Amino acid sequence: MASALEDDDISTDDYYSLLNVRREATNDELKAAYRRLCMLYHPDKHRDPELKTQAEQLFNLVHEAYEVLSDPQARAIYDIYGKRGLDVDGWEVVERKRTPAEIREEYERLQAEREERRLQQRTNPKGTISVGIDATDLFDRYDEDYEDVAGGGVPHVEINRMHISQSIEAPLTTKDTAILSGSLSTHNGNGGGTINLALRRVTSAKGWGEIELGAGDTHGPLFGMKIFRNLTSRSFVTAQCGLQFSSRGVRPGVTTVLARHLDKNTMGYLQWRWGIQSSMNTSIVRDTKSSHFTFAVQLGIPHTFMMMSYQYKFQDDDQTKIKGSVKSGFFGTVVEYGAERKISRHSVLGATVSVGVPQGVSLKIKLNRASQTYFFPIHLTDELLPSAVFYATVGPLVFYLAIQQLIIRPYVRAQKEQDLEKQRESSASNIARKKQEAESAVLLMQESVRRIIEAEESRMGLIILNAWYGKFVTDNSRRHERAKVIDVTVPLQCLVKDSKLILTEATKSGLPGFYDPCVGEEKSLKVLYQFRGVMHQVLSGDAEPLRIPKQCKRARTAVNTFNS
């Protein structure tokens, strides 16, 4: 389980970084790091009253870190809850006699309870808006007979169908949930709506049951039941039955689905449906980190078909996916291809081109924004026209690139800057405190650093010539941005021991003499050092471990390499 320190706010002191030890550090490693810092910060070593006061504050902080990490129970709570868990309320959560493993189990149980209470306070709204557009006039107007039609000079594009649906969930108890949903649909001027209420109860860890009541102006009242049950750890079954009342009488329907894990990433499904549209369907779905594959066969009235689809997932920050599918049956054959991409923190935009016989060519655009879906199917032509396929493919791509450059990127950049500014404001007082502590630590290190340098020079060991920590600007396109770095030459030299500098895998802003000069931004550590009379340079990420000297990392011999 990830440490709570990773999610804690910036006011939390990272004790591991302060002592410069691994998160798996043994008691001997903790003791050695503690003794080293005690020798540096012990108040009795400083005669100046101001330095003595500063040393006492830092000494107490180091002592606090050691006391926590050397105590198994306190360390377990700190690893899970962060520094806040060490307060009185945090200690009351668990018994002192519990082992670290038991503390973690207790934490997971409390987290589950908090999550359950949080879910009970949410309605979890979901909605879909679909707008069908008939744009066949854009391509059919070029037919030879079209010129004889009055007004044929201007293409006619119209909205011929709309569908709106919305649902909300209201947890009643820890096991019972009410789901209210409704929808409105219209097609060529005719339409109707429905409203449904479902009550779901979790009967056990293996299953749940649901009762549904509905009414509409086109289909009449509806009564249905649904059951879900885990048969084994690798298989489950769902059964659904319903009664649809209308002017033509009662129409019953039954649907059963049996699913089984074929392997870690593959599911197999068998579906049987009886009612207005009876069918049998079998499908195999394989979902991995980099791809998604589906193969399905259905025998039914009136739909019998075979379908195969494949989706490739790029491993990038935008979660880009490209997909293609082919579906063939008694209705004809349809080939679809498309792509989708994350355009902001909560939004995903996708486009799919559908080419079929006898369906023609269509373009489907979908935008997912949080729990809302906006769908725009655009019917371009009833025939297979190369021009329609070309514009359906190229048009959305050109439009997306233009929107990306003119709207999306500026918006995301502005949003990021706004979030950073809020983070800086909320942490301003803590950063000021950390900066003062760092400056005090540097003053207290001066004498120790002088002795370390003398010892290292006598054996041609490791000398830190220059060291900077923060945000560096190296991209020419970002030269207008200002570098935000602090000089950490003295703190790094103070950490040198036996001609070696070893930094653990933790954020470097918590090291003695360091602080965060650019909250919320990516930081690096740049070091120019001399070892055996030869200068070297190394650049390390904020949370990357670092070991100096690196024999394979020889730097330029010019000091001006540190221009930022």
Coordinates of C-alpha atoms in Angstrom, one line a residue:
M1 CA 0.0 0.0 0.0
A2 CA 1.3 3.4 -0.9
S3 CA 2.4 5.6 1.9
A4 CA 0.1 8.4 3.0
L5 CA 3.1 10.7 2.7
E6 CA 2.7 10.7 -1.1
D7 CA -0.8 12.2 -0.8
D8 CA -0.2 14.4 2.2
D9 CA 0.0 18.2 1.8
I10 CA 3.3 20.0 1.7
S11 CA 3.1 20.9 5.4
T12 CA 4.1 17.4 6.3
D13 CA 7.8 16.8 7.1
D14 CA 9.3 13.8 5.4
Y15 CA 11.3 12.2 8.1
Y16 CA 13.0 9.7 5.7
S17 CA 14.2 12.6 3.6
L18 CA 15.3 14.6 6.6
L19 CA 17.5 11.7 7.8
N20 CA 18.4 10.8 4.2
V21 CA 17.5 7.1 4.7
R22 CA 15.6 4.6 2.6
R23 CA 12.0 3.8 3.5
E24 CA 13.2 0.3 4.2
A25 CA 16.0 1.6 6.4
T26 CA 17.1 -0.7 9.3
N27 CA 17.6 0.5 12.9
D28 CA 21.4 0.6 12.3
E29 CA 20.9 2.9 9.3
L30 CA 18.6 5.1 11.2
K31 CA 21.0 5.3 14.2
A32 CA 24.0 6.2 12.0
A33 CA 22.0 9.0 10.2
Y34 CA 20.7 10.3 13.5
R35 CA 24.2 10.4 15.1
R36 CA 25.6 12.2 12.1
L37 CA 22.9 15.0 12.3
C38 CA 23.2 15.2 16.1
M39 CA 26.9 16.0 15.8
L40 CA 25.9 18.8 13.3
Y41 CA 23.0 20.3 15.1
H42 CA 23.8 19.7 18.8
P43 CA 23.2 23.1 20.6
D44 CA 26.2 22.7 22.8
K45 CA 28.5 23.0 19.8
H46 CA 27.5 26.6 19.1
R47 CA 28.3 29.5 21.3
D48 CA 26.5 32.2 19.4
P49 CA 23.1 32.7 21.1
E50 CA 21.2 33.0 17.7
L51 CA 22.9 29.9 16.2
K52 CA 22.4 28.0 19.4
T53 CA 18.6 28.7 19.2
Q54 CA 18.5 27.6 15.6
A55 CA 20.5 24.5 16.3
E56 CA 18.2 23.6 19.1
Q57 CA 15.1 23.8 16.8
L58 CA 16.7 21.6 14.1
F59 CA 18.1 19.2 16.7
N60 CA 14.6 18.7 18.1
L61 CA 13.2 18.1 14.6
V62 CA 15.9 15.4 13.9
H63 CA 15.3 13.8 17.3
E64 CA 11.5 13.7 16.6
A65 CA 12.2 12.0 13.2
Y66 CA 14.4 9.4 14.8
E67 CA 12.0 8.7 17.7
V68 CA 9.2 8.1 15.2
L69 CA 11.1 5.9 12.7
S70 CA 12.9 3.9 15.4
D71 CA 9.6 2.9 17.0
P72 CA 7.9 0.1 15.0
Q73 CA 4.3 1.1 15.9
A74 CA 4.9 4.8 15.4
R75 CA 6.7 4.2 12.1
A76 CA 3.8 2.0 10.9
I77 CA 1.3 4.8 11.7
Y78 CA 3.5 7.4 10.1
D79 CA 3.9 5.4 6.9
I80 CA 0.1 5.1 6.6
Y81 CA -1.3 8.3 8.0
G82 CA 1.6 10.7 7.7
K83 CA 2.6 13.1 10.4
R84 CA -1.0 13.9 11.3
G85 CA -1.5 10.3 12.3
L86 CA 1.0 10.8 15.2
D87 CA -1.3 13.2 16.9
V88 CA -3.4 12.1 19.9
D89 CA -6.4 11.2 17.7
G90 CA -4.2 9.1 15.5
W91 CA -2.8 7.1 18.4
E92 CA -6.3 6.4 19.6
V93 CA -7.2 4.7 16.4
V94 CA -5.2 1.6 17.2
E95 CA -3.8 -0.2 20.3
R96 CA -0.1 0.2 21.0
K97 CA 0.4 -3.5 21.2
R98 CA -0.6 -4.1 17.6
T99 CA 2.0 -5.1 15.1
P100 CA 2.6 -2.9 12.0
A101 CA 0.8 -5.4 9.8
E102 CA -2.3 -5.2 12.2
I103 CA -2.1 -1.4 12.1
R104 CA -2.2 -1.5 8.3
E105 CA -5.2 -3.9 8.3
E106 CA -7.0 -1.6 10.8
Y107 CA -6.3 1.4 8.5
E108 CA -7.7 -0.3 5.5
R109 CA -10.8 -1.2 7.4
L110 CA -11.3 2.4 8.6
Q111 CA -10.6 3.6 5.0
A112 CA -13.3 1.3 3.7
E113 CA -15.8 2.6 6.3
R114 CA -15.0 6.2 5.4
E115 CA -15.4 5.4 1.7
E116 CA -18.8 3.8 2.5
R117 CA -20.0 6.9 4.3
R118 CA -18.7 9.1 1.5
L119 CA -20.6 7.1 -1.1
Q120 CA -23.8 7.3 1.0
Q121 CA -23.6 11.1 0.6
R122 CA -23.3 11.1 -3.1
T123 CA -26.0 10.8 -5.8
N124 CA -23.6 9.7 -8.5
P125 CA -25.4 11.4 -11.4
K126 CA -25.0 10.0 -14.9
G127 CA -26.3 11.4 -18.1
T128 CA -26.3 11.0 -21.9
I129 CA -27.3 13.5 -24.6
S130 CA -27.5 12.2 -28.1
V131 CA -28.2 14.5 -31.1
G132 CA -28.6 12.8 -34.5
I133 CA -27.7 14.9 -37.5
D134 CA -28.8 14.2 -41.1
A135 CA -26.1 15.7 -43.4
T136 CA -26.7 13.6 -46.5
D137 CA -27.5 16.7 -48.5
L138 CA -23.8 17.7 -48.3
F139 CA -22.9 14.8 -50.7
D140 CA -26.2 13.9 -52.4
R141 CA -26.5 17.4 -53.9
Y142 CA -23.7 16.5 -56.4
D143 CA -26.0 13.8 -58.0
E144 CA -26.9 14.6 -61.6
D145 CA -30.6 14.8 -60.8
Y146 CA -30.1 17.1 -57.9
E147 CA -29.6 20.2 -60.0
D148 CA -33.3 20.1 -61.1
V149 CA -34.5 20.4 -57.5
A150 CA -35.6 23.9 -56.4
G151 CA -33.2 25.4 -53.9
G152 CA -30.5 22.8 -54.6
G153 CA -27.8 25.4 -54.4
V154 CA -27.6 25.4 -50.6
P155 CA -27.1 22.1 -48.7
H156 CA -29.7 21.3 -46.1
V157 CA -28.4 19.9 -42.7
E158 CA -31.0 19.0 -40.0
I159 CA -31.3 17.4 -36.6
N160 CA -33.6 14.5 -37.1
R161 CA -33.4 12.8 -33.7
M162 CA -32.5 13.5 -30.0
H163 CA -32.2 11.4 -26.9
I164 CA -31.7 12.6 -23.4
S165 CA -31.3 10.3 -20.4
Q166 CA -30.3 10.9 -16.8
S167 CA -29.9 8.8 -13.7
I168 CA -29.1 9.4 -10.0
E169 CA -28.2 6.9 -7.2
A170 CA -29.3 7.5 -3.6
P171 CA -27.7 5.2 -1.1
L172 CA -30.3 4.5 1.6
T173 CA -28.3 2.2 3.8
T174 CA -24.9 0.4 3.5
K175 CA -26.7 -2.3 1.5
D176 CA -29.7 -0.6 -0.1
T177 CA -29.6 1.9 -3.0
A178 CA -32.4 3.6 -4.9
I179 CA -31.8 4.5 -8.6
L180 CA -34.0 7.0 -10.4
S181 CA -33.6 7.3 -14.1
G182 CA -35.5 8.9 -17.0
S183 CA -35.2 9.5 -20.7
L184 CA -36.8 11.6 -23.5
S185 CA -36.5 10.7 -27.2
T186 CA -37.7 12.3 -30.4
H187 CA -37.3 11.2 -34.0
N188 CA -38.6 13.2 -37.0
G189 CA -41.1 15.1 -34.8
N190 CA -42.4 12.1 -32.9
G191 CA -41.2 11.1 -29.5
G192 CA -41.9 10.1 -25.9
G193 CA -40.3 9.5 -22.5
T194 CA -39.9 7.0 -19.7
I195 CA -39.2 7.1 -16.0
N196 CA -37.8 4.2 -13.9
L197 CA -37.2 3.6 -10.2
A198 CA -35.0 0.7 -9.2
L199 CA -34.3 -0.6 -5.6
R200 CA -31.0 -2.5 -5.3
R201 CA -30.0 -4.6 -2.2
V202 CA -26.6 -6.2 -1.6
T203 CA -27.6 -9.6 -0.2
S204 CA -24.1 -10.8 0.5
A205 CA -20.5 -10.5 -0.6
K206 CA -21.4 -12.7 -3.6
G207 CA -24.5 -11.0 -5.0
W208 CA -27.2 -8.5 -5.1
G209 CA -30.9 -8.2 -6.3
E210 CA -32.8 -5.4 -7.9
I211 CA -36.5 -4.6 -8.5
E212 CA -37.5 -2.0 -11.2
L213 CA -40.7 -0.1 -11.8
G214 CA -41.2 2.0 -14.9
A215 CA -43.7 4.0 -16.9
G216 CA -43.8 5.7 -20.3
D217 CA -46.1 7.2 -22.8
T218 CA -45.1 4.9 -25.6
H219 CA -44.5 1.5 -23.9
G220 CA -46.7 1.6 -20.8
P221 CA -45.9 0.4 -17.3
L222 CA -42.9 -1.9 -16.7
F223 CA -42.1 -4.3 -13.9
G224 CA -38.7 -6.1 -13.8
M225 CA -36.3 -8.0 -11.5
K226 CA -32.6 -8.5 -11.8
I227 CA -30.2 -10.8 -9.9
F228 CA -26.4 -10.9 -9.8
R229 CA -24.5 -13.8 -8.2
N230 CA -20.8 -14.8 -8.1
L231 CA -20.8 -18.6 -8.7
T232 CA -17.1 -19.0 -8.1
S233 CA -14.0 -16.7 -7.8
R234 CA -13.8 -16.9 -11.7
S235 CA -17.4 -16.9 -12.8
F236 CA -20.7 -15.1 -12.2
V237 CA -24.3 -15.1 -13.6
T238 CA -26.9 -12.4 -14.0
A239 CA -30.6 -13.1 -14.6
Q240 CA -33.2 -10.5 -15.6
C241 CA -36.9 -10.8 -16.3
G242 CA -39.5 -8.1 -17.0
L243 CA -43.2 -7.5 -17.9
Q244 CA -44.0 -4.7 -20.4
F245 CA -47.7 -3.7 -20.3
S246 CA -49.1 -2.0 -23.5
S247 CA -52.3 -1.7 -25.5
R248 CA -51.3 -4.9 -27.3
G249 CA -51.1 -6.8 -24.0
V250 CA -48.4 -8.1 -21.7
R251 CA -45.0 -8.7 -23.3
P252 CA -42.7 -10.8 -21.1
G253 CA -38.9 -10.9 -21.5
V254 CA -36.0 -12.9 -19.9
T255 CA -32.3 -12.3 -20.2
T256 CA -29.6 -14.5 -18.7
V257 CA -25.8 -13.9 -18.9
L258 CA -23.1 -16.4 -17.7
A259 CA -19.5 -15.1 -17.6
R260 CA -16.2 -16.7 -16.7
H261 CA -12.6 -15.6 -16.4
L262 CA -10.7 -17.6 -19.0
D263 CA -7.4 -16.1 -17.8
K264 CA -6.1 -13.0 -16.1
N265 CA -7.1 -10.7 -18.9
T266 CA -9.8 -12.6 -20.8
M267 CA -13.6 -13.0 -20.1
G268 CA -16.0 -15.3 -21.9
Y269 CA -19.8 -14.5 -22.0
L270 CA -22.9 -16.6 -22.9
Q271 CA -26.1 -14.7 -23.2
W272 CA -29.7 -16.0 -23.8
R273 CA -32.5 -13.6 -24.5
W274 CA -36.2 -14.5 -24.9
G275 CA -39.0 -12.0 -25.6
I276 CA -39.7 -9.5 -28.3
Q277 CA -36.2 -9.9 -29.8
S278 CA -35.0 -13.4 -28.9
S279 CA -31.3 -14.3 -29.4
M280 CA -28.3 -16.3 -28.2
N281 CA -24.9 -14.6 -28.0
T282 CA -21.4 -15.7 -27.2
S283 CA -18.4 -13.4 -26.9
I284 CA -14.8 -13.3 -25.8
V285 CA -13.3 -10.1 -24.4
R286 CA -9.6 -9.7 -23.8
D287 CA -8.5 -6.5 -22.1
T288 CA -4.8 -5.8 -21.3
K289 CA -2.8 -2.7 -20.5
S290 CA -2.0 -2.0 -24.2
S291 CA -5.0 -3.5 -26.1
H292 CA -8.7 -4.5 -26.0
F293 CA -10.1 -7.3 -28.2
T294 CA -13.7 -8.5 -28.6
F295 CA -15.1 -11.3 -30.7
A296 CA -18.9 -12.0 -30.7
V297 CA -21.4 -14.2 -32.5
Q298 CA -25.2 -13.8 -32.2
L299 CA -28.0 -15.9 -33.5
G300 CA -31.4 -14.3 -33.2
I301 CA -34.5 -12.7 -34.6
P302 CA -34.2 -10.3 -36.3
H303 CA -30.5 -9.8 -35.7
T304 CA -27.9 -12.4 -36.5
F305 CA -24.3 -11.3 -36.9
M306 CA -20.6 -11.8 -36.3
M307 CA -18.5 -9.0 -34.9
M308 CA -14.8 -8.5 -34.2
S309 CA -13.1 -5.3 -32.8
Y310 CA -9.6 -4.3 -31.7
Q311 CA -8.4 -1.3 -29.8
Y312 CA -4.8 -0.3 -29.2
K313 CA -3.9 1.8 -26.1
F314 CA -0.9 4.1 -26.3
Q315 CA 1.0 4.4 -23.1
D316 CA 1.0 8.3 -23.0
D317 CA -0.4 10.9 -20.7
D318 CA -3.3 11.6 -23.0
Q319 CA -4.5 8.0 -22.9
T320 CA -4.7 7.9 -26.7
K321 CA -6.6 4.9 -28.2
I322 CA -7.2 3.8 -31.8
K323 CA -9.8 1.2 -32.7
G324 CA -11.3 -0.7 -35.6
S325 CA -14.1 -3.2 -35.9
V326 CA -16.1 -5.2 -38.5
K327 CA -19.6 -6.4 -38.1
S328 CA -21.4 -8.6 -40.6
G329 CA -24.9 -10.1 -40.5
F330 CA -28.3 -10.4 -42.2
F331 CA -28.5 -6.6 -42.1
G332 CA -25.3 -6.1 -44.1
T333 CA -21.7 -5.3 -43.3
V334 CA -20.3 -2.4 -41.3
V335 CA -16.7 -1.4 -40.9
E336 CA -15.8 1.2 -38.2
Y337 CA -12.5 2.9 -37.3
G338 CA -11.7 5.7 -35.0
A339 CA -9.7 7.2 -32.1
E340 CA -10.2 8.8 -28.7
R341 CA -8.0 10.9 -26.6
K342 CA -8.0 12.6 -23.2
I343 CA -8.2 16.4 -23.8
S344 CA -8.4 17.5 -20.1
R345 CA -8.4 16.1 -16.6
H346 CA -12.1 15.0 -16.8
S347 CA -12.8 15.0 -20.6
V348 CA -12.3 12.4 -23.3
L349 CA -13.0 13.2 -27.0
G350 CA -13.5 10.5 -29.6
A351 CA -14.5 10.1 -33.3
T352 CA -15.5 7.0 -35.2
V353 CA -16.1 6.6 -39.0
S354 CA -18.7 4.0 -39.9
V355 CA -18.8 2.6 -43.5
G356 CA -21.4 0.0 -44.3
V357 CA -23.7 -1.6 -46.8
P358 CA -26.5 -0.6 -47.0
Q359 CA -26.1 1.9 -44.2
G360 CA -23.7 4.3 -46.0
V361 CA -21.2 6.5 -44.3
S362 CA -21.6 8.1 -40.9
L363 CA -19.3 10.0 -38.5
K364 CA -19.9 9.6 -34.8
I365 CA -18.4 12.1 -32.3
K366 CA -18.5 11.4 -28.6
L367 CA -17.4 13.6 -25.7
N368 CA -17.2 12.2 -22.2
R369 CA -17.1 14.8 -19.5
A370 CA -16.9 13.3 -16.0
S371 CA -20.1 11.2 -15.8
Q372 CA -21.8 12.9 -18.7
T373 CA -21.7 11.7 -22.3
Y374 CA -22.5 13.8 -25.4
F375 CA -23.0 11.8 -28.6
F376 CA -23.3 13.2 -32.1
P377 CA -24.0 10.7 -34.9
I378 CA -23.8 12.4 -38.2
H379 CA -25.2 10.6 -41.2
L380 CA -23.3 11.7 -44.3
T381 CA -24.6 9.6 -47.2
D382 CA -26.6 6.4 -47.9
E383 CA -24.1 5.2 -50.5
L384 CA -20.4 4.4 -50.3
L385 CA -18.9 7.6 -51.6
P386 CA -15.1 7.9 -51.4
S387 CA -15.4 11.7 -50.9
A388 CA -17.7 11.1 -47.8
V389 CA -15.2 8.6 -46.4
F390 CA -12.3 11.0 -47.0
Y391 CA -14.0 14.0 -45.3
A392 CA -15.3 11.9 -42.4
T393 CA -11.7 10.8 -41.8
V394 CA -9.7 14.0 -42.4
G395 CA -12.3 16.5 -41.2
P396 CA -12.3 15.5 -37.5
L397 CA -8.5 15.2 -37.4
V398 CA -8.0 18.8 -38.8
F399 CA -10.7 20.1 -36.5
Y400 CA -9.2 18.5 -33.5
L401 CA -5.7 19.8 -34.2
A402 CA -7.0 23.3 -34.6
I403 CA -9.1 23.1 -31.4
Q404 CA -6.1 21.6 -29.6
Q405 CA -3.8 24.5 -30.5
L406 CA -6.3 27.3 -30.2
I407 CA -8.4 26.2 -27.2
I408 CA -7.5 23.1 -25.4
R409 CA -3.8 23.7 -24.7
P410 CA -4.2 27.3 -23.7
Y411 CA -7.1 26.3 -21.4
V412 CA -5.1 23.4 -19.8
R413 CA -2.1 25.6 -19.4
A414 CA -4.1 28.4 -17.7
Q415 CA -5.8 25.8 -15.5
K416 CA -2.5 24.4 -14.4
E417 CA -1.1 27.8 -13.6
Q418 CA -4.3 28.5 -11.6
D419 CA -3.9 25.3 -9.6
L420 CA -0.2 26.0 -9.0
E421 CA -1.0 29.5 -7.7
K422 CA -3.6 28.1 -5.3
Q423 CA -1.1 25.6 -4.1
R424 CA 1.5 28.3 -3.6
E425 CA -0.9 30.5 -1.6
S426 CA -2.0 27.6 0.6
S427 CA 1.6 26.6 1.4
A428 CA 3.2 30.0 1.6
S429 CA 3.5 30.1 5.4
N430 CA 4.9 26.6 5.5
I431 CA 7.4 27.3 2.7
A432 CA 8.6 30.4 4.6
R433 CA 9.1 28.2 7.7
K434 CA 11.0 25.6 5.7
K435 CA 13.2 28.3 4.0
Q436 CA 14.1 29.7 7.4
E437 CA 15.0 26.2 8.7
A438 CA 17.1 25.6 5.6
E439 CA 19.0 28.9 5.9
S440 CA 19.6 28.1 9.6
A441 CA 20.9 24.7 8.8
V442 CA 23.3 26.1 6.2
L443 CA 24.7 28.5 8.8
L444 CA 25.2 25.6 11.2
M445 CA 26.9 23.5 8.6
Q446 CA 29.6 26.0 7.7
E447 CA 32.2 24.7 10.2
S448 CA 31.6 21.1 9.4
V449 CA 31.7 21.7 5.7
R450 CA 35.1 23.5 6.1
R451 CA 36.5 20.4 7.9
I452 CA 35.0 18.0 5.3
I453 CA 36.5 20.0 2.4
E454 CA 39.9 20.0 4.0
A455 CA 39.8 16.3 4.5
E456 CA 38.6 15.6 1.0
E457 CA 41.2 17.9 -0.6
S458 CA 44.0 16.1 1.3
R459 CA 43.1 12.8 -0.4
M460 CA 41.9 14.3 -3.7
G461 CA 38.4 13.2 -2.8
L462 CA 34.9 14.5 -3.5
I463 CA 34.5 18.3 -3.6
I464 CA 31.1 19.8 -4.5
L465 CA 31.9 22.9 -6.6
N466 CA 28.4 24.0 -7.3
A467 CA 24.9 22.5 -6.7
W468 CA 21.5 23.9 -7.6
Y469 CA 18.0 22.5 -6.8
G470 CA 14.7 23.5 -8.3
K471 CA 13.2 24.2 -11.8
F472 CA 15.7 24.6 -14.7
V473 CA 14.8 26.0 -18.1
T474 CA 16.6 24.2 -20.8
D475 CA 14.1 24.2 -23.6
N476 CA 14.7 27.1 -26.0
S477 CA 10.9 27.5 -26.5
R478 CA 10.6 28.2 -22.8
R479 CA 13.4 30.8 -22.4
H480 CA 10.8 33.4 -21.3
E481 CA 10.2 31.4 -18.1
R482 CA 12.4 32.1 -15.1
A483 CA 14.5 29.4 -13.5
K484 CA 13.6 28.8 -9.9
V485 CA 16.6 27.3 -8.1
I486 CA 18.4 27.5 -4.8
D487 CA 22.1 27.0 -4.0
V488 CA 22.6 23.8 -2.2
T489 CA 26.3 23.5 -2.4
V490 CA 26.9 23.6 1.3
P491 CA 24.2 21.1 2.3
L492 CA 25.4 18.6 -0.3
Q493 CA 29.1 18.9 0.8
C494 CA 28.0 18.4 4.4
L495 CA 26.5 15.0 3.3
V496 CA 29.8 13.8 1.8
K497 CA 31.3 11.0 3.7
D498 CA 34.5 9.0 2.8
S499 CA 34.5 10.7 -0.7
K500 CA 31.0 9.6 -1.4
L501 CA 27.6 11.3 -1.6
I502 CA 24.5 9.0 -1.4
L503 CA 21.0 10.4 -1.6
T504 CA 18.0 8.0 -1.2
E505 CA 14.9 7.7 -3.3
A506 CA 12.9 10.5 -1.8
T507 CA 12.1 14.1 -2.6
K508 CA 15.2 16.2 -2.0
S509 CA 13.2 19.2 -0.6
G510 CA 13.3 17.4 2.8
L511 CA 17.1 17.1 3.0
P512 CA 18.9 19.3 5.6
G513 CA 19.5 22.7 4.1
F514 CA 16.9 22.2 1.3
Y515 CA 13.4 23.6 0.8
D516 CA 11.0 23.7 -2.2
P517 CA 11.6 26.8 -4.3
C518 CA 8.8 26.0 -6.8
V519 CA 5.8 24.3 -5.2
G520 CA 3.9 22.0 -7.5
E521 CA 6.5 22.1 -10.4
E522 CA 9.0 19.6 -11.6
K523 CA 12.3 19.9 -9.9
S524 CA 15.8 18.6 -10.4
L525 CA 19.2 18.6 -8.7
K526 CA 22.2 19.7 -10.8
V527 CA 25.7 19.1 -9.3
L528 CA 29.1 20.1 -10.6
Y529 CA 31.8 18.2 -8.5
Q530 CA 35.5 17.4 -8.5
F531 CA 36.8 13.9 -7.9
R532 CA 40.4 12.8 -8.3
G533 CA 41.2 16.3 -9.7
V534 CA 38.6 15.9 -12.6
M535 CA 35.4 17.8 -12.8
H536 CA 32.1 16.0 -13.5
Q537 CA 28.5 17.0 -13.8
V538 CA 25.3 15.1 -13.0
L539 CA 21.6 15.9 -13.2
S540 CA 19.1 14.0 -11.0
G541 CA 15.3 14.0 -10.8
D542 CA 13.7 15.2 -7.6
A543 CA 12.8 11.7 -6.3
E544 CA 15.6 9.8 -8.0
P545 CA 18.4 8.2 -5.9
L546 CA 21.8 9.7 -6.5
R547 CA 25.3 8.3 -5.9
I548 CA 28.4 10.4 -6.4
P549 CA 31.0 9.9 -7.8
K550 CA 29.7 8.5 -11.1
Q551 CA 32.6 7.3 -13.1
C552 CA 30.7 7.2 -16.3
K553 CA 29.2 10.7 -16.0
R554 CA 32.1 13.0 -16.9
A555 CA 31.1 16.6 -17.1
R556 CA 32.3 19.4 -19.2
T557 CA 35.3 21.2 -17.6
A558 CA 33.8 24.6 -17.9
V559 CA 32.2 26.2 -14.9
N560 CA 29.7 28.0 -17.1
T561 CA 27.7 24.8 -17.6
F562 CA 25.6 25.9 -14.8
N563 CA 23.9 28.8 -16.6
S564 CA 20.2 28.4 -15.8

